[in-house]
Short mmCIF file of C-alpha atoms in Angstrom, two decimals:
data_model
loop_
_atom_site.label_atom_id
_atom_site.label_comp_id
_atom_site.label_asym_id
_atom_site.label_seq_id
_atom_site.Cartn_x
_atom_site.Cartn_y
_atom_site.Cartn_z
CA UNK A 127 0.09 -0.30 -0.02
CA UNK A 128 1.51 3.40 -0.84
CA UNK A 129 -0.16 6.23 0.82
CA UNK A 130 0.53 9.44 1.79
CA UNK A 131 0.67 11.00 5.58
CA UNK A 132 -3.33 11.88 5.73
CA UNK A 133 -4.02 7.99 4.52
CA UNK A 134 -1.44 7.25 6.79
CA UNK A 135 -2.98 9.28 9.56
CA UNK A 136 -6.05 7.57 8.60
CA UNK A 137 -4.33 4.00 9.24
CA UNK A 138 -3.02 5.27 12.95
CA UNK A 139 -6.59 5.78 13.90
CA UNK A 140 -8.00 2.86 11.72
CA UNK A 141 -6.45 0.48 14.40
CA UNK A 142 -4.39 -1.59 12.25
CA UNK A 143 -3.41 -4.10 15.44
CA UNK A 144 0.83 -3.34 15.50
CA UNK A 145 1.32 -0.70 12.11
CA UNK A 146 -0.73 1.61 14.93
CA UNK A 147 1.63 2.02 17.31
CA UNK A 148 4.36 2.49 15.27
CA UNK A 149 3.14 4.66 12.76
CA UNK A 150 1.26 6.86 15.71
CA UNK A 151 5.08 7.32 17.18
CA UNK A 152 5.80 8.44 14.17
CA UNK A 153 3.57 10.93 13.42
CA UNK A 154 4.16 12.46 16.78
CA UNK A 155 6.94 15.37 16.96
CA UNK A 156 6.51 15.05 20.89
CA UNK A 157 7.90 11.56 20.79
CA UNK A 158 10.77 11.45 18.38
CA UNK A 159 10.79 14.81 16.41
CA UNK A 160 9.81 13.03 12.55
CA UNK A 161 6.43 12.96 10.58
CA UNK A 162 5.49 10.92 8.02
CA UNK A 163 6.29 11.40 4.08
CA UNK A 164 5.39 8.53 2.38
CA UNK A 165 4.71 5.46 3.40
CA UNK A 166 4.70 1.92 1.69
CA UNK A 167 4.09 -1.14 3.76
CA UNK A 168 2.23 -4.29 3.49
CA UNK A 169 2.01 -7.32 6.70
CA UNK A 170 5.04 -9.57 6.70
CA UNK A 171 4.73 -12.61 4.69
CA UNK A 172 6.88 -14.53 7.38
CA UNK A 173 5.26 -13.25 10.86
CA UNK A 174 1.53 -12.28 10.74
CA UNK A 175 2.10 -9.70 13.61
CA UNK A 176 4.70 -8.18 11.64
CA UNK A 177 5.21 -6.30 8.68
CA UNK A 178 7.27 -5.03 5.71
CA UNK A 179 7.65 -1.98 3.80
CA UNK A 180 9.62 1.85 3.89
CA UNK A 181 8.68 4.95 5.34
CA UNK A 182 10.18 8.04 4.29
CA UNK A 183 10.11 11.02 7.54
CA UNK A 184 10.55 14.13 7.93
CA UNK A 185 12.31 16.40 10.69
CA UNK A 186 15.32 16.18 12.58
CA UNK A 187 16.64 14.30 15.18
CA UNK A 188 20.34 14.00 17.13
CA UNK A 189 22.00 10.69 17.95
CA UNK A 190 25.35 9.28 19.73
CA UNK A 191 26.32 6.00 18.71
CA UNK A 192 29.35 4.58 16.56
CA UNK A 193 30.59 5.73 12.97
CA UNK A 194 31.71 2.61 11.22
CA UNK A 195 31.77 1.28 7.73
CA UNK A 196 29.03 -0.60 6.11
CA UNK A 197 29.01 -4.06 7.42
CA UNK A 198 29.66 -5.71 4.28
CA UNK A 199 32.53 -3.46 3.67
CA UNK A 200 34.63 -3.54 2.09
CA UNK A 201 32.26 -5.03 -0.70
CA UNK A 202 29.61 -1.84 -0.27
CA UNK A 203 31.78 1.06 1.09
CA UNK A 204 29.72 3.56 3.18
CA UNK A 205 29.89 5.49 5.98
CA UNK A 206 27.45 4.24 8.86
CA UNK A 207 26.01 5.05 12.13
CA UNK A 208 25.50 2.49 14.61
CA UNK A 209 23.40 4.12 17.36
CA UNK A 210 23.67 3.86 21.31
CA UNK A 211 20.74 1.61 22.99
CA UNK A 212 19.92 4.47 24.83
CA UNK A 213 19.33 6.68 22.45
CA UNK A 214 18.05 4.17 19.85
CA UNK A 215 14.34 4.87 20.04
CA UNK A 216 14.07 8.10 18.36
CA UNK A 217 14.69 6.29 15.27
CA UNK A 218 10.90 4.47 14.91
CA UNK A 219 10.74 0.90 13.26
CA UNK A 220 8.26 -2.13 12.81
CA UNK A 221 7.38 -3.97 16.59
CA UNK A 222 8.59 -7.28 14.61
CA UNK A 223 12.19 -5.24 13.75
CA UNK A 224 14.68 -6.65 16.31
CA UNK A 225 17.80 -5.31 14.12
CA UNK A 226 20.10 -3.07 15.63
CA UNK A 227 19.45 0.78 15.18
CA UNK A 228 21.84 2.10 12.08
CA UNK A 229 20.92 3.67 9.09
CA UNK A 230 23.65 4.64 6.34
CA UNK A 231 24.32 8.22 4.44
CA UNK A 232 22.57 8.96 1.97
CA UNK A 233 24.88 12.43 1.68
CA UNK A 234 28.28 10.75 2.14
CA UNK A 235 31.09 12.92 0.88
CA UNK A 236 29.74 15.12 3.08
CA UNK A 237 29.48 12.22 6.40
CA UNK A 238 33.56 12.12 5.36
CA UNK A 239 34.22 15.66 5.41
CA UNK A 240 32.69 15.84 8.91
CA UNK A 241 33.33 11.83 10.37
CA UNK A 242 35.80 10.65 8.42
CA UNK A 243 37.25 8.59 5.95
CA UNK A 244 35.67 5.15 4.91
CA UNK A 245 36.79 2.44 7.13
CA UNK A 246 37.24 4.77 10.00
CA UNK A 247 35.77 3.31 13.20
CA UNK A 248 34.79 6.30 16.02
CA UNK A 249 32.41 7.74 18.42
CA UNK A 250 30.26 10.60 17.09
CA UNK A 251 27.02 13.32 17.84
CA UNK A 252 25.11 13.61 14.26
CA UNK A 253 21.91 15.07 13.72
CA UNK A 254 19.97 13.47 10.33
CA UNK A 255 16.98 14.15 8.64
CA UNK A 256 15.28 12.86 5.71
CA UNK A 257 15.29 9.38 7.76
CA UNK A 258 13.77 6.76 5.24
CA UNK A 259 13.11 3.20 7.35
CA UNK A 260 13.26 0.33 5.40
CA UNK A 261 12.37 -3.55 6.45
CA UNK A 262 12.54 -6.36 4.61
CA UNK A 263 13.44 -9.76 3.97
CA UNK A 264 16.97 -9.61 2.34
CA UNK A 265 20.22 -6.84 2.94
CA UNK A 266 18.50 -3.68 3.13
CA UNK A 267 19.64 -0.37 5.87
CA UNK A 268 18.08 2.99 6.70
CA UNK A 269 19.05 5.63 5.12
CA UNK A 270 19.64 8.82 6.45
CA UNK A 271 20.97 13.05 5.35
CA UNK A 272 23.24 13.66 7.94
CA UNK A 273 22.48 16.93 8.53
CA UNK A 274 25.65 18.21 11.48
CA UNK A 275 28.48 15.05 12.99
CA UNK A 276 31.18 15.84 15.83
CA UNK A 277 33.36 13.49 16.50
CA UNK A 278 33.19 12.88 20.79
CA UNK A 279 37.03 11.70 22.09
#
């Protein structure tokens, strides 16, 4: 189902089990600071109580964690960010998604300038926007645009 933000809000009030809370969390600015821009979600064929798909958000979120290369480095040469458990709840996710909260940057040049080269590992505080949450039963990962970043010593 491909819906607009307005339709996503309608889904929240429609009482879809499990998905309603996820969408509500993403739509309430006070909870995570993000707003749903687009949503394409289907019931998960593997987990009858779960969901899979893509949700694109606008709004900024600040996170603390570890900057490091993509888990498939050196085959995938992207700078990524793994959020600390203490801030991971700031990134919305489906209830059936048990992966660690991580993302790769859509603006890799900016990430390299602010956070170091691909292959480097360091602690950082970042601010992101345009968060794209993706959950499928394949090798996919979340993406976001790096707005600001500072290395922590």
